[in-house]
XYZ file of C-alpha atoms in Angstrom:
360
model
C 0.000 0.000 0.000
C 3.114 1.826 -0.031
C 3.033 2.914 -3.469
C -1.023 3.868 -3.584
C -0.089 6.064 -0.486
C 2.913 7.816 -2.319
C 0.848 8.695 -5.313
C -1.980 10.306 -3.199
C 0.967 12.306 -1.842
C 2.122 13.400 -5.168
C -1.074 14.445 -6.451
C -2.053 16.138 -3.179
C 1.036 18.364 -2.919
C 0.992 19.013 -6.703
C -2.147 20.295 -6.643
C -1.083 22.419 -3.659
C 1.954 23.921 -5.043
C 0.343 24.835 -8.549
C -2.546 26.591 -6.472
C 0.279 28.727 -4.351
C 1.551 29.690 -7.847
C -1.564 30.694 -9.421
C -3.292 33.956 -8.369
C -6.247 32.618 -6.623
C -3.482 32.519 -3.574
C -4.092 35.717 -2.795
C -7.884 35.936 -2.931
C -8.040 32.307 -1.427
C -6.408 33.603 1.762
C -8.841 36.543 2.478
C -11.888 34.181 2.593
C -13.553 33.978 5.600
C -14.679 30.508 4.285
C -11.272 29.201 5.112
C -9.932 31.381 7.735
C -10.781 32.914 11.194
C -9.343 35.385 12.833
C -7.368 32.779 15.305
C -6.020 31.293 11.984
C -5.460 33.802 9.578
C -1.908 33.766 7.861
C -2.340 37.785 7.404
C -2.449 38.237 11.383
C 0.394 35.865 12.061
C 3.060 37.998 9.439
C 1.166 40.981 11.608
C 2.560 39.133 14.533
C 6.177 38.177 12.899
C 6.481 42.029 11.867
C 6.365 43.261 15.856
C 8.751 40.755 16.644
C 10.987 41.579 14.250
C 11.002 45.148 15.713
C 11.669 43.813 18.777
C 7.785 44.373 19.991
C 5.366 41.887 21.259
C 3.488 40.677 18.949
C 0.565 40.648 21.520
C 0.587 44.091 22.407
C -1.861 44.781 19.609
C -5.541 43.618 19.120
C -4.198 41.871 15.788
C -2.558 38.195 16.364
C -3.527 35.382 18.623
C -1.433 32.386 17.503
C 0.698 30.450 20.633
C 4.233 31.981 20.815
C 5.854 28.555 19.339
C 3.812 28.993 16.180
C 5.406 32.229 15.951
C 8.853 31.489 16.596
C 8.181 28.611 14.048
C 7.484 30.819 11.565
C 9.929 33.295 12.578
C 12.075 30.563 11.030
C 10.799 29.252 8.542
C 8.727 31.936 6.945
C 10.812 31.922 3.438
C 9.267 28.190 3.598
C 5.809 28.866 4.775
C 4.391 27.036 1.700
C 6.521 24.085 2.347
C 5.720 23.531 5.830
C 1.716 23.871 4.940
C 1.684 21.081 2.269
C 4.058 18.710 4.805
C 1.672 19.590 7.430
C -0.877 18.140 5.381
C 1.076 14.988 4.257
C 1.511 14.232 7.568
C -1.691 14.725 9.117
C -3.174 12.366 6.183
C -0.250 9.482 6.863
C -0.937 9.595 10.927
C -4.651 8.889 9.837
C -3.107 6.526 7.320
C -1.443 4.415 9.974
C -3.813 5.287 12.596
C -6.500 3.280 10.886
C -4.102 0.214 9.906
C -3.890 -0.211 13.598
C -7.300 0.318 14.430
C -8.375 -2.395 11.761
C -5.862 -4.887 13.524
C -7.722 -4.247 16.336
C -11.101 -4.793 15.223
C -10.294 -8.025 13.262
C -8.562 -8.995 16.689
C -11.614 -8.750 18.602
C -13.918 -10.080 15.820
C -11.895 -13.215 15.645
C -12.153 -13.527 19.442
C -15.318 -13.026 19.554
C -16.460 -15.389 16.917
C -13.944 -17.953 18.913
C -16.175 -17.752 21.905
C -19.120 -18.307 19.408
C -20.565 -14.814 20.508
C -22.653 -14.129 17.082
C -25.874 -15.209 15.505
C -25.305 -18.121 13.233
C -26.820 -15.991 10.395
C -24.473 -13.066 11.015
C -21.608 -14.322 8.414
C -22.620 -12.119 5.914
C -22.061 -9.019 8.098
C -18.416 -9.803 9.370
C -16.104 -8.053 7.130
C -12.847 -9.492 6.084
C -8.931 -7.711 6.229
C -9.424 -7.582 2.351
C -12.508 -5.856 2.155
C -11.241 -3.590 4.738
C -7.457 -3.338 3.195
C -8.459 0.185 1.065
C -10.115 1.941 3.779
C -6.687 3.470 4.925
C -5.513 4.444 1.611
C -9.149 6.199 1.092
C -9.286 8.763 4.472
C -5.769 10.027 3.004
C -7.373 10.519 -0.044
C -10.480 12.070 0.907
C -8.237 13.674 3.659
C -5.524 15.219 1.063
C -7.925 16.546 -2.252
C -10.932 17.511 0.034
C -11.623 20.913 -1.668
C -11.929 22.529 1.914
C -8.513 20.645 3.233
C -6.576 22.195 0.449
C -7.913 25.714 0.287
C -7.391 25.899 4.172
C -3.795 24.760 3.000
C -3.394 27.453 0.190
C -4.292 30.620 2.543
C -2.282 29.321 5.118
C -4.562 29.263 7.571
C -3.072 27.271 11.254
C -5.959 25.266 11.762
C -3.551 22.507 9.271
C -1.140 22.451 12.605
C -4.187 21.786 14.918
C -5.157 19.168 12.469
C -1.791 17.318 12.600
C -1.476 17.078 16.677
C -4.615 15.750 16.898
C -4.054 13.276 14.174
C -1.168 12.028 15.407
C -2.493 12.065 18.892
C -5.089 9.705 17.619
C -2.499 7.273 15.751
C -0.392 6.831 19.392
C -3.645 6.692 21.215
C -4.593 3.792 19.139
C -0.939 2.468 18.951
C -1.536 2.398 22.833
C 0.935 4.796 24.242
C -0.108 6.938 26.520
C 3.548 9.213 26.580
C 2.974 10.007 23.376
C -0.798 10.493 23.265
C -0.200 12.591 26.127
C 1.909 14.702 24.797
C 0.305 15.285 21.334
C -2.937 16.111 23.205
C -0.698 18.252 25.563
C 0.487 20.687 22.104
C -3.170 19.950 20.559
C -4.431 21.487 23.786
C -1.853 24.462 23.652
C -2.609 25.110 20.409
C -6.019 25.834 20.740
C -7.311 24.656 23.998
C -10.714 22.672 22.974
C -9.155 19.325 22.702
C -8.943 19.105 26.429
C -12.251 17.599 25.863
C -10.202 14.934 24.301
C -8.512 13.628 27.907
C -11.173 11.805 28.995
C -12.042 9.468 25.706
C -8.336 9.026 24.790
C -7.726 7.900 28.530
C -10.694 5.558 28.306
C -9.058 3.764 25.166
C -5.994 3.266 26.539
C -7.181 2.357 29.459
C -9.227 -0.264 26.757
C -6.176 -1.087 25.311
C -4.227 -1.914 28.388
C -7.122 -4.492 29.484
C -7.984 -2.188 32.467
C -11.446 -2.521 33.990
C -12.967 1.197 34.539
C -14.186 0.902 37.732
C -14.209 2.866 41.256
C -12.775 -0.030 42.841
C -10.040 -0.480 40.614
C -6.349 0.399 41.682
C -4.837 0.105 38.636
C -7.933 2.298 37.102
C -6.588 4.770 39.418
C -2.963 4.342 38.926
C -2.857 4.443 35.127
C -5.548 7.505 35.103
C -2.811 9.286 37.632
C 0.230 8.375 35.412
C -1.892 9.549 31.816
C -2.621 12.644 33.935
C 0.579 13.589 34.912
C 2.206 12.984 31.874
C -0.462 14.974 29.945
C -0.421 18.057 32.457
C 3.058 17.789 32.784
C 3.959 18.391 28.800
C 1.295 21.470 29.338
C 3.225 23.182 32.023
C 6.731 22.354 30.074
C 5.237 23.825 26.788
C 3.256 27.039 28.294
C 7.023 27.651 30.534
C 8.998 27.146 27.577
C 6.562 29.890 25.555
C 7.338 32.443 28.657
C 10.729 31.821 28.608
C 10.572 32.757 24.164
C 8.583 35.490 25.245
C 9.933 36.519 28.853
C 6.131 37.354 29.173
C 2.921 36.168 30.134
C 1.487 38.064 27.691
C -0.085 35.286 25.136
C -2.235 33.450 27.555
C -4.653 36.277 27.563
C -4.122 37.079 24.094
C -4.582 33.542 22.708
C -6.838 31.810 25.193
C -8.812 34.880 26.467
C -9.336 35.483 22.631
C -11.016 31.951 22.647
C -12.577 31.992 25.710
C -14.133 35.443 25.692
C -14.846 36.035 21.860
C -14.398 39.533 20.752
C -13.601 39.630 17.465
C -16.769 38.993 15.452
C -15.551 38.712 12.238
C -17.724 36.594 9.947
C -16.787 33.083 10.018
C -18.056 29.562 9.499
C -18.881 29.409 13.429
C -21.960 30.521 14.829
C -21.017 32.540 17.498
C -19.885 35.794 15.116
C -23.897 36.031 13.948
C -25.740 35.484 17.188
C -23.236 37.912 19.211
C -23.754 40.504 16.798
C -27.748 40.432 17.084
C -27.100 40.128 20.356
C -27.157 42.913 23.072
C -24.353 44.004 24.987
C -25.155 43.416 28.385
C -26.131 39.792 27.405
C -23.259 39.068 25.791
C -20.944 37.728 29.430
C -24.053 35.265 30.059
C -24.400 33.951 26.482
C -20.280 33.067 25.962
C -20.550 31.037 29.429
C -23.459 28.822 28.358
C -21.703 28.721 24.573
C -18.132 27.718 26.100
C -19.759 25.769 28.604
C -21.756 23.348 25.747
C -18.518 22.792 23.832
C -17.186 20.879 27.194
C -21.054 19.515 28.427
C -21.031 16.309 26.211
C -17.856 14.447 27.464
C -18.620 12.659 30.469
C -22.659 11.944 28.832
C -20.821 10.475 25.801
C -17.736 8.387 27.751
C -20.638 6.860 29.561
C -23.084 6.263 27.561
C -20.646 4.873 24.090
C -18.311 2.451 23.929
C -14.749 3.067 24.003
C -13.668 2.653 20.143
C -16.467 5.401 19.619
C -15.690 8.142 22.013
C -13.223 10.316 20.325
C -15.787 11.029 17.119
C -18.167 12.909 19.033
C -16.071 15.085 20.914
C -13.897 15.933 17.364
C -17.480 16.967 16.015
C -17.869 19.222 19.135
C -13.937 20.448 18.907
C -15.141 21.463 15.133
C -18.094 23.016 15.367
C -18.883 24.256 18.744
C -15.973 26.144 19.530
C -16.516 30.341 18.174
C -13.683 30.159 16.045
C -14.026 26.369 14.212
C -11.294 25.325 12.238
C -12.726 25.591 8.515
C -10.864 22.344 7.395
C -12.531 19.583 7.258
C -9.603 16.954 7.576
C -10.362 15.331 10.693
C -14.023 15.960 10.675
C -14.543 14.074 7.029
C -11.891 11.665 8.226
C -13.265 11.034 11.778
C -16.315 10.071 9.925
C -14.630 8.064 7.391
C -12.229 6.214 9.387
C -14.610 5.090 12.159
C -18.129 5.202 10.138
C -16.042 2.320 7.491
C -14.418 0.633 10.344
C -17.232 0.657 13.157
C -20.520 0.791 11.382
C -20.213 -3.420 11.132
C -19.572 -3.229 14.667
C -22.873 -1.865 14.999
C -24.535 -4.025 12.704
C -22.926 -7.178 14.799
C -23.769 -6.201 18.269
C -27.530 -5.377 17.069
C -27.531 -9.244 15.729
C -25.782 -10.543 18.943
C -28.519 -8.734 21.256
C -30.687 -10.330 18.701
C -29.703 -13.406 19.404
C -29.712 -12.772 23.240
């Protein structure tokens, strides 16, 4: 699958560099279809500008990017392009692998399952086979890579790719099983723009899946492991939030870039909802209204890690992390992918446990 994958590549960043070349570039970037005003690539040279004059580039009303995308850029930003269309490649090979690993899984637990003679007779024709399910990898990348939305949201540069990428790859070590890693990538994915926090609690509840852990109250090593994943996921926040004072030698950001978030003032028109219903909205409303807003984007987790089971926690709360949150990320990556990789792998899942309750 090697060489299917490399093509998709090809094709994908092809079509992205002819796109920077052409002059729809320009008029791509300024579309508020692609772009927010937490992602815009326009705000973030703002922000590069100030430092380059030795200012902060929060001391205006203008950027709102973490300091370590700034310093990435301060960089890199003769390779801007570059970095976009790798961003991309990447996100769409974590998903790649990410789903490899979830289909060993699933075939795992179907074989053990029919072992123990757990399904209807009758249910043969439902249980899929590796080969049936060998292409669904290759086809998230592609949907993932030369989804209209994925690569204009790569042509105007907008940040929301980066967001994309750490929680990609925080799903492909969650499903690989280690918690360091998927710690850590929910850690930056968190940093970066703060709504995957909702993520802790389903990624914790896989791993704690995939390390044959029962979740009870009365469990130690429930408690243990839910310490350790804790730590290790708080920890990586302090080190990365220090590490952006010490760039900075300010605190600065954290009301800049989270306040931004939390408190919504910029109402520029966006694919979100909250831009429109703030600006109909009277003033002294406003405080109440971005409480019970904010407040909905984080309501679902603990309703949904109860009520599904564990392979099918994380798509709800990437739906939420999309389209909840007032500034959404306007590429649809994960959200067509989320859907993809565990409506193709999980919908027979479904399908099986309706036949064994069936049969119960």
């Amino acid at each position: 699958m090697a060489a299917p994958l490399a093509l998709v590549l090809v094709v994908a960043v092809t079509v992205r560099a002819a796109l920077f070349r052409s002059s729809l570039a320009e008029f791509i970037s300024e579309r508020v279809e692609v772009v927010s005003p937490l992602s815009s690539w326009k705000r973030v040279v703002e922000g590069l500008s100030l430092l380059d004059l030795g200012v902060s580039p929060y001391s205006g009303a203008v950027f709102h990017e973490t300091p370590l995308i700034i310093y990435l850029f301060h960089f890199l930003i003769d390779y801007a392009e570059l970095v976009f269309m790798i961003t991309d490649a990447l996100t769409a090979i974590a998903l790649y692998f990410a789903i490899q690993d979830f289909n060993k899984v699933v075939f795992k637990k179907q074989k053990l399952l029919l072992e123990l003679d757990q399904y209807a007779p009758d249910v043969a024709e439902l249980i899929r086979t590796p080969m049936e399910m060998r292409y669904i990898p290759l086809k998230v990348a592609l949907f993932y890579l030369l989804n209209p939305y994925t690569v204009l949201s790569c042509v105007a540069k907008s940040t929301c790719a980066i967001n994309n990428t750490l929680i990609a790859f925080f799903i492909l070590t969650t499903i690989k099983g280690s918690a360091f890693l998927s710690a850590i990538f929910l850690a930056l994915a968190t940093y970066q723009s703060l709504y995957p926090l909702t993520l802790f609690v389903p990624g914790l509840l896989y791993l704690l899946q995939r390390q044959y852990i029962p979740v009870k109250v009365k469990s130690k090593a429930f408690w243990i492991f839910s310490w350790e994943y804790a730590t290790m996921y708080l920890g990586s926040l302090v080190v990365i939030v220090c590490l952006s004072f010490f760039l900075l030698s300010s605190w600065d950001f954290i009301p800049a870039v989270y306040g931004f978030i939390l408190s919504v003032p910029d109402l520029t028109p966006n694919i979100g909802l909250f831009w429109y219903f703030f600006a109909e909205m009277f003033e002294h409303f406003s405080l109440f209204f971005v409480c019970v807003f904010q407040i909905n984007v984080f309501f679902y987790t603990i309703p949904l890690a109860i009520k599904l089971n564990p392979a099918k926690r994380i798509r709800p709360r990437l739906h939420h992390h999309h389209l909840l949150p007032p500034l959404p990320c306007p590429v649809a990556p994960l959200d067509l992918c989320r859907k993809c990789q565990l409506q193709f792998l999980l919908c027979h899942h479904t399908d099986l446990q309706r036949w064994a309750a069936d049969r119960v």
